[in-house]
Short mmCIF file of C-alpha atoms and ligand atoms in Angstrom, two decimals:
data_model
loop_
_atom_site.label_atom_id
_atom_site.label_comp_id
_atom_site.label_asym_id
_atom_site.label_seq_id
_atom_site.Cartn_x
_atom_site.Cartn_y
_atom_site.Cartn_z
CA MET A 1 18.31 -13.29 -2.79
CA PRO A 2 21.78 -12.45 -4.23
CA SER A 3 23.14 -9.09 -3.07
CA SER A 4 23.15 -7.90 -6.72
CA ASP A 5 19.39 -7.80 -6.24
CA ASP A 6 19.67 -5.41 -3.28
CA GLY A 7 20.01 -2.25 -5.42
CA THR A 8 21.96 0.86 -4.55
CA VAL A 9 21.18 4.31 -3.26
CA LYS A 10 21.10 5.60 -6.79
CA GLU A 11 19.36 2.59 -8.27
CA PRO A 12 17.09 0.95 -5.75
CA ILE A 13 15.00 -2.17 -6.42
CA ASN A 14 11.47 -1.36 -7.52
CA ARG A 15 9.29 -3.92 -9.20
CA GLU A 16 5.74 -5.21 -9.42
CA PRO A 17 4.22 -8.50 -10.36
CA ASP A 18 2.11 -8.91 -13.43
CA MET A 19 -1.61 -8.44 -12.89
CA SER A 20 -2.91 -11.92 -13.54
CA HIS A 21 -0.27 -13.37 -11.17
CA LEU A 22 -1.06 -10.83 -8.43
CA VAL A 23 -4.80 -11.64 -8.19
CA GLN A 24 -4.20 -15.38 -7.99
CA SER A 25 -4.15 -15.36 -4.21
CA PHE A 26 -6.01 -13.51 -1.52
CA LEU A 27 -2.80 -13.30 0.56
CA THR A 28 0.16 -12.16 -1.58
CA PRO A 29 3.19 -14.40 -1.12
CA SER A 30 6.47 -12.52 -0.53
CA GLU A 31 7.95 -14.77 -3.17
CA SER A 32 6.35 -17.50 -5.23
CA GLN A 33 7.75 -20.96 -5.70
CA PRO A 34 10.73 -20.86 -8.06
CA SER A 35 9.56 -21.43 -11.62
CA LYS A 36 10.95 -21.61 -15.11
CA THR A 37 11.41 -17.86 -15.65
CA ALA A 38 13.30 -15.90 -13.03
CA ASP A 39 10.82 -13.03 -13.39
CA ASP A 40 8.10 -15.28 -12.21
CA THR A 41 9.55 -15.92 -8.71
CA GLN A 42 8.67 -12.58 -7.19
CA VAL A 43 5.15 -11.72 -6.28
CA ALA A 44 4.81 -8.95 -3.69
CA TYR A 45 5.95 -5.62 -5.11
CA ASP A 46 9.17 -3.95 -3.89
CA ARG A 47 9.42 -0.26 -3.31
CA ASN A 48 12.74 1.04 -2.06
CA HIS A 49 14.30 4.48 -1.87
CA GLY A 50 17.77 2.89 -1.03
CA PRO A 51 19.34 -0.53 -0.99
CA ILE A 52 17.62 -3.55 0.63
CA GLN A 53 19.14 -4.14 4.09
CA HIS A 54 20.23 -7.37 5.66
CA ILE A 55 20.14 -6.87 9.41
CA ASP A 56 21.23 -9.35 12.11
CA PRO A 57 18.05 -9.82 14.21
CA LEU A 58 20.16 -10.70 17.23
CA ALA A 59 22.05 -7.35 17.09
CA HIS A 60 19.09 -5.18 16.10
CA LYS A 61 17.70 -2.62 18.51
CA LEU A 62 14.54 -0.48 18.45
CA THR A 63 14.85 2.78 20.33
CA ILE A 64 11.72 4.57 21.52
CA LYS A 65 12.02 8.17 22.67
CA SER A 66 10.15 11.48 22.86
CA GLU A 67 10.92 15.04 21.83
CA ALA A 68 7.43 16.18 22.92
CA THR A 69 7.55 18.16 26.16
CA THR A 70 4.32 16.54 27.44
CA ILE A 71 5.50 12.96 27.08
CA SER A 72 8.43 11.04 28.41
CA VAL A 73 9.07 7.65 26.99
CA ASP A 74 12.41 6.02 26.86
CA LEU A 75 13.06 2.47 25.96
CA VAL A 76 15.36 0.25 23.91
CA LEU A 77 14.01 -3.15 22.76
CA SER A 78 15.61 -6.11 21.07
CA VAL A 79 13.75 -8.16 18.48
CA ASP A 80 13.42 -10.87 21.14
CA ASP A 81 11.79 -8.30 23.47
CA LEU A 82 9.31 -7.43 20.77
CA LYS A 83 8.46 -11.09 20.36
CA THR A 84 8.35 -12.22 23.96
CA LYS A 85 7.37 -9.18 26.13
CA PHE A 86 4.21 -8.32 24.25
CA ARG A 87 1.06 -9.99 23.11
CA GLN A 88 1.47 -10.82 19.43
CA HIS A 89 -1.21 -9.46 17.17
CA THR A 90 -1.97 -10.45 13.59
CA VAL A 91 -3.58 -8.08 11.12
CA GLN A 92 -4.30 -8.67 7.46
CA CYS A 93 -4.15 -5.64 5.30
CA ALA A 94 -3.47 -4.28 1.84
CA LEU A 95 -0.15 -2.44 1.60
CA GLN A 96 -0.09 -0.17 -1.41
CA CYS A 97 2.37 2.37 -2.75
CA ALA A 98 0.71 5.75 -3.19
CA GLY A 99 2.07 5.72 -6.76
CA ASN A 100 0.13 2.60 -7.74
CA ARG A 101 -1.70 3.18 -11.14
CA ARG A 102 0.62 6.07 -11.90
CA HIS A 103 1.04 4.84 -15.49
CA GLU A 104 -2.67 5.43 -16.12
CA MET A 105 -2.54 8.99 -14.85
CA ARG A 106 0.57 9.65 -16.93
CA SER A 107 -0.78 8.13 -20.14
CA ARG A 108 -4.42 9.21 -19.92
CA VAL A 109 -4.39 12.56 -18.15
CA LYS A 110 -0.96 14.25 -18.37
CA GLU A 111 2.70 13.43 -17.75
CA VAL A 112 3.68 13.15 -14.06
CA SER A 113 6.99 12.63 -12.29
CA GLY A 114 7.73 9.28 -10.66
CA ILE A 115 8.27 5.58 -11.23
CA ASP A 116 6.07 4.21 -13.98
CA TRP A 117 4.03 1.87 -11.79
CA GLY A 118 1.28 -0.14 -13.45
CA ASP A 119 -1.40 -1.51 -11.15
CA GLY A 120 0.69 -3.97 -9.20
CA ALA A 121 2.36 -1.81 -6.54
CA VAL A 122 0.15 -3.49 -3.92
CA MET A 123 0.01 -6.61 -1.82
CA ASN A 124 -2.42 -8.09 0.67
CA ALA A 125 -0.61 -9.82 3.47
CA GLU A 126 -0.82 -10.99 7.04
CA TRP A 127 1.46 -9.26 9.52
CA THR A 128 2.26 -10.44 13.05
CA GLY A 129 3.98 -8.68 15.89
CA PRO A 130 3.22 -6.54 18.94
CA LEU A 131 0.73 -3.64 18.57
CA LEU A 132 2.68 -0.37 18.50
CA ARG A 133 0.03 0.91 20.93
CA ASP A 134 1.06 -1.69 23.56
CA VAL A 135 4.77 -0.96 23.02
CA LEU A 136 4.28 2.83 23.52
CA ILE A 137 2.22 2.23 26.66
CA HIS A 138 4.96 -0.12 27.97
CA ALA A 139 7.50 2.60 27.16
CA GLY A 140 5.62 4.99 29.48
CA LEU A 141 2.89 6.64 27.38
CA SER A 142 -0.31 6.99 29.32
CA PRO A 143 -3.28 5.86 27.19
CA LYS A 144 -5.07 8.92 28.57
CA THR A 145 -2.54 11.42 27.23
CA MET A 146 -3.97 14.00 24.89
CA HIS A 147 -3.01 12.84 21.42
CA GLU A 148 -3.91 15.92 19.53
CA GLY A 149 -1.07 17.49 17.61
CA LEU A 150 1.28 14.64 18.42
CA HIS A 151 2.95 12.41 15.83
CA VAL A 152 4.70 9.07 15.88
CA GLN A 153 7.85 9.37 13.80
CA MET A 154 9.44 6.15 12.51
CA GLU A 155 12.95 5.90 11.19
CA CYS A 156 15.31 3.54 9.43
CA ASN A 157 18.88 4.87 9.87
CA ALA A 158 20.62 1.80 8.41
CA THR A 159 21.21 3.34 5.00
CA GLU A 160 21.23 6.51 3.05
CA VAL A 161 18.37 6.81 0.59
CA GLN A 162 17.89 8.65 -2.72
CA ASP A 163 16.82 12.05 -1.31
CA ASP A 164 17.82 11.93 2.33
CA GLU A 165 20.35 10.53 4.71
CA TRP A 166 17.84 8.13 6.24
CA TYR A 167 14.25 6.93 5.60
CA GLY A 168 11.47 8.18 7.77
CA SER A 169 7.74 8.79 8.06
CA SER A 170 5.14 9.69 10.63
CA VAL A 171 1.51 9.19 11.41
CA PRO A 172 -0.61 11.03 14.00
CA LEU A 173 -0.43 9.49 17.46
CA ASP A 174 -4.20 9.09 17.29
CA VAL A 175 -3.82 6.54 14.52
CA VAL A 176 -1.45 4.44 16.56
CA MET A 177 -3.52 4.59 19.78
CA ASP A 178 -6.75 3.82 17.87
CA GLU A 179 -7.56 0.23 18.77
CA GLU A 180 -9.46 -0.11 15.48
CA ARG A 181 -6.30 0.62 13.52
CA GLU A 182 -4.23 -2.40 14.65
CA VAL A 183 -0.86 -0.78 13.93
CA VAL A 184 1.78 -3.51 14.39
CA LEU A 185 5.52 -3.73 14.55
CA ALA A 186 5.62 -6.65 12.14
CA LEU A 187 8.11 -9.51 12.83
CA GLU A 188 6.35 -11.91 10.54
CA MET A 189 4.73 -11.77 7.15
CA ASN A 190 2.29 -14.53 6.14
CA ASP A 191 3.42 -16.72 9.08
CA THR A 192 7.19 -16.65 8.32
CA PRO A 193 9.85 -14.33 9.63
CA LEU A 194 9.65 -10.96 7.89
CA PRO A 195 11.88 -11.30 4.76
CA ASP A 196 14.74 -8.76 4.44
CA ARG A 197 13.13 -7.46 1.26
CA HIS A 198 10.07 -6.39 3.17
CA GLY A 199 11.89 -4.83 6.13
CA GLY A 200 13.09 -7.67 8.38
CA PRO A 201 13.64 -8.05 11.25
CA VAL A 202 11.00 -5.43 12.01
CA ARG A 203 8.89 -2.95 10.16
CA SER A 204 5.86 -0.86 11.10
CA VAL A 205 2.62 -1.74 9.35
CA ILE A 206 -0.04 0.96 9.38
CA PRO A 207 -3.24 -0.62 8.02
CA GLY A 208 -5.30 1.63 5.68
CA ILE A 209 -2.49 4.13 5.19
CA ILE A 210 -0.17 4.51 2.15
CA GLY A 211 2.83 2.14 2.08
CA ALA A 212 5.35 4.92 2.47
CA ARG A 213 4.47 5.29 6.13
CA SER A 214 5.17 1.60 6.96
CA VAL A 215 8.90 1.88 7.62
CA LYS A 216 11.07 -1.12 6.85
CA TRP A 217 14.16 -2.01 8.98
CA LEU A 218 12.69 0.14 11.70
CA ASP A 219 15.20 1.24 14.32
CA THR A 220 13.83 4.41 15.93
CA ILE A 221 10.46 5.72 17.06
CA VAL A 222 10.14 9.31 18.24
CA LEU A 223 7.02 10.84 19.73
CA SER A 224 6.93 14.43 18.68
CA SER A 225 4.86 17.59 18.31
CA ARG A 226 5.80 17.68 14.65
CA GLU A 227 5.68 15.32 11.73
CA SER A 228 8.75 13.48 10.52
CA GLN A 229 11.02 15.99 8.82
CA ASN A 230 12.21 13.32 6.39
CA HIS A 231 12.15 14.09 2.71
CA TYR A 232 9.54 11.38 2.06
CA GLN A 233 7.09 12.90 4.57
CA GLN A 234 7.68 16.57 3.60
CA HIS A 235 8.66 16.62 -0.07
CA ASP A 236 7.07 13.53 -1.54
CA TYR A 237 3.86 11.52 -1.18
CA LYS A 238 1.58 14.57 -1.29
CA VAL A 239 -1.33 15.23 -3.63
CA LEU A 240 -0.06 18.62 -4.84
CA PRO A 241 -2.73 21.05 -6.14
CA PRO A 242 -2.88 21.56 -9.93
CA GLU A 243 -0.86 24.89 -9.66
CA ALA A 244 2.13 22.67 -9.00
CA THR A 245 2.84 22.20 -12.69
CA SER A 246 6.56 21.39 -12.27
CA PRO A 247 8.91 20.60 -9.40
CA GLU A 248 10.30 24.17 -9.66
CA LYS A 249 6.82 25.70 -9.50
CA ALA A 250 5.93 23.59 -6.49
CA GLU A 251 9.00 24.89 -4.68
CA GLU A 252 8.52 28.49 -5.82
CA LEU A 253 4.88 28.61 -4.50
CA GLY A 254 5.78 26.81 -1.29
CA LEU A 255 3.28 24.08 -2.14
CA TRP A 256 5.07 21.21 -0.44
CA ASP A 257 4.68 23.00 2.92
CA LYS A 258 1.08 23.92 2.28
CA THR A 259 -0.07 20.44 1.21
CA PRO A 260 -0.78 17.77 3.84
CA ALA A 261 1.18 14.52 3.77
CA MET A 262 -0.89 11.66 2.42
CA GLN A 263 -2.15 9.21 5.01
CA ASP A 264 -5.23 7.07 4.24
CA ASN A 265 -5.40 5.11 0.95
CA PRO A 266 -8.22 6.32 -1.22
CA ILE A 267 -10.91 3.84 -2.15
CA ASN A 268 -9.89 2.11 -5.39
CA SER A 269 -10.71 -0.70 -7.73
CA VAL A 270 -8.46 -2.08 -10.38
CA VAL A 271 -9.13 -4.28 -13.43
CA ALA A 272 -6.60 -7.08 -13.46
CA VAL A 273 -8.20 -9.34 -16.08
CA PRO A 274 -7.66 -8.09 -18.76
CA GLY A 275 -4.34 -6.96 -17.30
CA GLU A 276 -3.26 -4.61 -20.18
CA ASP A 277 -4.87 -2.00 -22.38
CA GLY A 278 -5.53 -3.34 -25.88
CA GLU A 279 -5.90 -7.01 -24.82
CA THR A 280 -8.51 -9.32 -26.25
CA LEU A 281 -11.26 -10.89 -24.18
CA VAL A 282 -12.79 -14.05 -25.59
CA ARG A 283 -16.53 -14.53 -25.11
CA ARG A 284 -17.72 -17.76 -23.60
CA ASP A 285 -20.50 -19.82 -25.15
CA ASP A 286 -23.10 -17.82 -23.28
CA GLY A 287 -21.85 -14.61 -24.85
CA LYS A 288 -20.26 -13.32 -21.64
CA VAL A 289 -16.68 -12.19 -20.87
CA ARG A 290 -14.92 -12.65 -17.55
CA ILE A 291 -13.54 -9.48 -15.94
CA ALA A 292 -11.71 -9.58 -12.60
CA GLY A 293 -9.70 -7.44 -10.28
CA TYR A 294 -9.09 -6.19 -6.78
CA ALA A 295 -10.50 -3.35 -4.70
CA ILE A 296 -9.18 -1.47 -1.65
CA PRO A 297 -11.22 0.46 0.94
CA LYS A 298 -10.53 3.95 2.12
CA GLY A 299 -8.48 4.14 5.32
CA LYS A 300 -10.23 2.22 8.08
CA ASP A 301 -13.65 2.39 6.37
CA GLY A 302 -13.40 -1.12 4.92
CA PRO A 303 -14.18 -3.65 3.86
CA VAL A 304 -15.20 -3.02 0.29
CA VAL A 305 -18.82 -4.12 0.13
CA ARG A 306 -19.66 -3.62 -3.53
CA VAL A 307 -17.85 -3.61 -6.81
CA GLN A 308 -19.59 -2.70 -10.09
CA VAL A 309 -18.25 -3.04 -13.64
CA SER A 310 -19.27 -1.29 -16.89
CA ILE A 311 -18.12 -2.00 -20.42
CA ASP A 312 -20.15 0.83 -21.99
CA ARG A 313 -18.61 3.83 -20.27
CA GLY A 314 -21.06 3.91 -17.36
CA GLY A 315 -24.26 3.23 -19.33
CA SER A 316 -24.91 -0.04 -17.53
CA TRP A 317 -23.28 -1.48 -14.45
CA TYR A 318 -22.94 -5.14 -13.41
CA ASP A 319 -22.40 -6.17 -9.76
CA ALA A 320 -19.25 -8.22 -9.38
CA THR A 321 -18.98 -11.20 -7.04
CA ILE A 322 -16.63 -10.50 -4.15
CA MET A 323 -14.58 -13.65 -3.89
CA ASP A 324 -13.97 -14.24 -0.26
CA GLY A 325 -16.93 -16.36 0.53
CA GLY A 326 -15.06 -19.62 0.65
CA ASP A 327 -13.56 -19.72 -2.77
CA ASP A 328 -10.64 -22.15 -2.51
CA HIS A 329 -8.54 -20.29 -5.01
CA THR A 330 -8.65 -16.89 -3.42
CA THR A 331 -9.37 -17.36 0.20
CA HIS A 332 -6.86 -18.07 2.90
CA PRO A 333 -8.03 -21.16 4.77
CA ALA A 334 -7.89 -19.19 8.02
CA ASN A 335 -10.42 -16.73 6.65
CA ARG A 336 -13.12 -19.08 5.44
CA GLY A 337 -16.41 -18.28 7.10
CA LYS A 338 -15.02 -15.24 8.85
CA PRO A 339 -16.28 -11.73 8.22
CA ARG A 340 -14.16 -9.88 5.71
CA GLY A 341 -11.35 -7.97 7.39
CA LYS A 342 -11.71 -4.25 7.05
CA PHE A 343 -8.13 -3.60 5.92
CA ASN A 344 -7.95 -6.41 3.35
CA TRP A 345 -8.36 -5.92 -0.32
CA VAL A 346 -11.16 -7.88 -1.99
CA LEU A 347 -10.72 -9.84 -5.13
CA TRP A 348 -13.69 -9.70 -7.48
CA GLU A 349 -14.98 -11.20 -10.72
CA VAL A 350 -17.95 -10.67 -13.02
CA TYR A 351 -19.31 -12.18 -16.23
CA VAL A 352 -20.59 -9.46 -18.46
CA PRO A 353 -22.67 -9.99 -21.66
CA ALA A 354 -20.73 -8.49 -24.59
CA GLU A 355 -20.95 -8.21 -28.35
CA PRO A 356 -17.85 -8.71 -30.45
CA GLY A 357 -16.11 -5.42 -31.08
CA GLU A 358 -13.11 -3.21 -30.61
CA GLY A 359 -12.16 -0.23 -28.59
CA VAL A 360 -14.10 -1.25 -25.47
CA ASP A 361 -13.28 0.52 -22.18
CA ILE A 362 -13.71 -1.25 -18.92
CA TRP A 363 -14.60 0.70 -15.80
CA SER A 364 -14.81 -0.61 -12.23
CA LYS A 365 -16.21 1.08 -9.17
CA ALA A 366 -15.81 0.07 -5.51
CA THR A 367 -17.85 1.14 -2.48
CA ASP A 368 -16.76 0.43 1.04
CA ARG A 369 -18.57 -0.04 4.33
CA GLY A 370 -18.11 3.65 5.12
CA GLY A 371 -19.94 4.59 1.95
CA ASN A 372 -16.89 5.88 0.12
CA THR A 373 -17.05 5.35 -3.58
CA MET A 374 -15.28 6.27 -6.78
CA SER A 375 -16.60 8.98 -9.09
CA GLU A 376 -13.92 10.36 -11.38
CA VAL A 377 -13.76 8.83 -14.86
CA LYS A 378 -10.16 9.90 -15.64
CA GLY A 379 -9.07 11.25 -12.29
CA THR A 380 -7.55 14.56 -11.33
CA TRP A 381 -3.97 15.18 -12.28
CA ASN A 382 -1.27 15.86 -9.63
CA LEU A 383 2.46 16.38 -10.26
CA ARG A 384 3.62 13.23 -8.47
CA GLY A 385 0.85 11.02 -9.84
CA VAL A 386 -0.17 9.75 -6.45
CA GLY A 387 -3.51 8.49 -5.15
CA TYR A 388 -4.90 7.70 -8.60
CA ASN A 389 -8.34 6.11 -8.36
CA ALA A 390 -10.13 6.71 -11.64
CA LEU A 391 -13.10 4.54 -12.73
CA GLU A 392 -11.53 3.93 -16.13
CA GLY A 393 -9.60 0.66 -15.77
CA ARG A 394 -8.68 -0.77 -19.17
CA VAL A 395 -9.06 0.91 -22.52
CA GLY A 396 -9.03 -0.33 -26.12
CA ILE A 397 -10.11 -3.86 -25.27
CA LYS A 398 -11.12 -6.20 -28.12
CA ILE A 399 -14.00 -8.56 -27.63
CA ASP A 400 -13.83 -11.74 -29.74
N1 MTE B 501 13.30 1.94 5.31
C1 MTE B 501 12.43 2.05 4.28
N2 MTE B 501 11.15 1.86 4.46
C2 MTE B 501 10.27 1.97 3.46
C3 MTE B 501 10.65 2.38 2.18
C4 MTE B 501 12.08 2.61 1.96
O1 MTE B 501 12.53 2.96 0.88
N3 MTE B 501 12.89 2.48 3.04
N4 MTE B 501 9.78 2.56 1.14
C5 MTE B 501 8.36 2.80 1.59
C6 MTE B 501 7.41 2.79 0.50
S1 MTE B 501 7.35 4.12 -0.48
C7 MTE B 501 6.57 1.71 0.31
S2 MTE B 501 5.33 1.77 -0.83
C8 MTE B 501 6.73 0.47 1.11
C9 MTE B 501 6.97 -0.69 0.22
O2 MTE B 501 7.10 -1.89 0.93
P1 MTE B 501 7.62 -3.22 0.22
O3 MTE B 501 8.96 -2.96 -0.39
O4 MTE B 501 7.68 -4.22 1.36
O5 MTE B 501 6.62 -3.56 -0.81
O6 MTE B 501 7.71 0.58 2.08
C10 MTE B 501 7.97 1.86 2.66
N5 MTE B 501 8.93 1.72 3.68
MO1 MO B 502 5.49 4.01 -1.84
#
């Protein structure tokens, strides 16, 4: 990728694929094969708060330390150490920006502040590297340590970002030590070395948790009794209460401090076909229209076990087919016949009987293994437009 595509601190690279392209594959390629139009070559979304970094893997170091009085860990690892000194683990998971679907909140509920994401700020990929749990234990953390109140802070100090001098996040230590969470320090994405765009040579990947916590170009890990103090943990990526009607009001009422940092992704389902409001769906000979999309479970409560679709504003619901049962088009060969991974998205499709008409709204509703489901038709407004998971998918669809 030419360096002109790296963005700057003031104007970082943020982009998403179009919907129909995104749901063509179960695992989202970092980049698709070059094609006629330049726009077409990128598939996995990019979310950056500063310029994309190009780091020499041979020179890169990951420092692990502690500022918690109860824990002493101290270790510096090279990328080669991460690859050769630890068992390599592969996890498949959806990685989603908390601002995904923001355009719908903005246009259907009320104006919000933030990038105007459509529904494509999400990818489903396979990540390989050591488990962060194993690395912390190797660094001296006893697996028996009380985790309560402790946090794993992750940092990228390689560049200044829009609102801070470095990028950082944290998750509770519990999450990292939880064997069911499979938190990895990813060195590979979809079986190839982690591309620079997605955080090479190493990023953290925290399955089930909003993308903002999965730090790209990771260079420092700090165990601490407090959360990361970085702007993006403290003053962004929070579902502010409705009293926060403006950034000034949020500050004045101290709402950033009072509101917890987002962690788990909410359960969600998105209509990708049709991909835009106002599109036309053509009926097949049997009078049915094809509707398709993706769905994401809440946190570690996946996989999504059911998706239902309605074209009459909830009057009747149709069960969608979840397309990971061996469908050549959507299933990674390695997954055929295997149980659905709990952090993956699911791709779904359904054929719904429909009469010709205009102004049809399409709703979709996912339910995961943990029983979490979607209930709000339009969704509740929040200032930053994060965590949007309304039932209403596409509006104003014409049926022909
Ligand atoms: N160092 C660094 N890590 C980062 C970010 C960033 O700006 N800098 N953005 C975060 C956000 S908000 C998201 S949604 C994901 C996006 O990952 P991607 O660009 O690989 O899609 O990375 C996260 N990790
Ligand atoms: Mo994000």
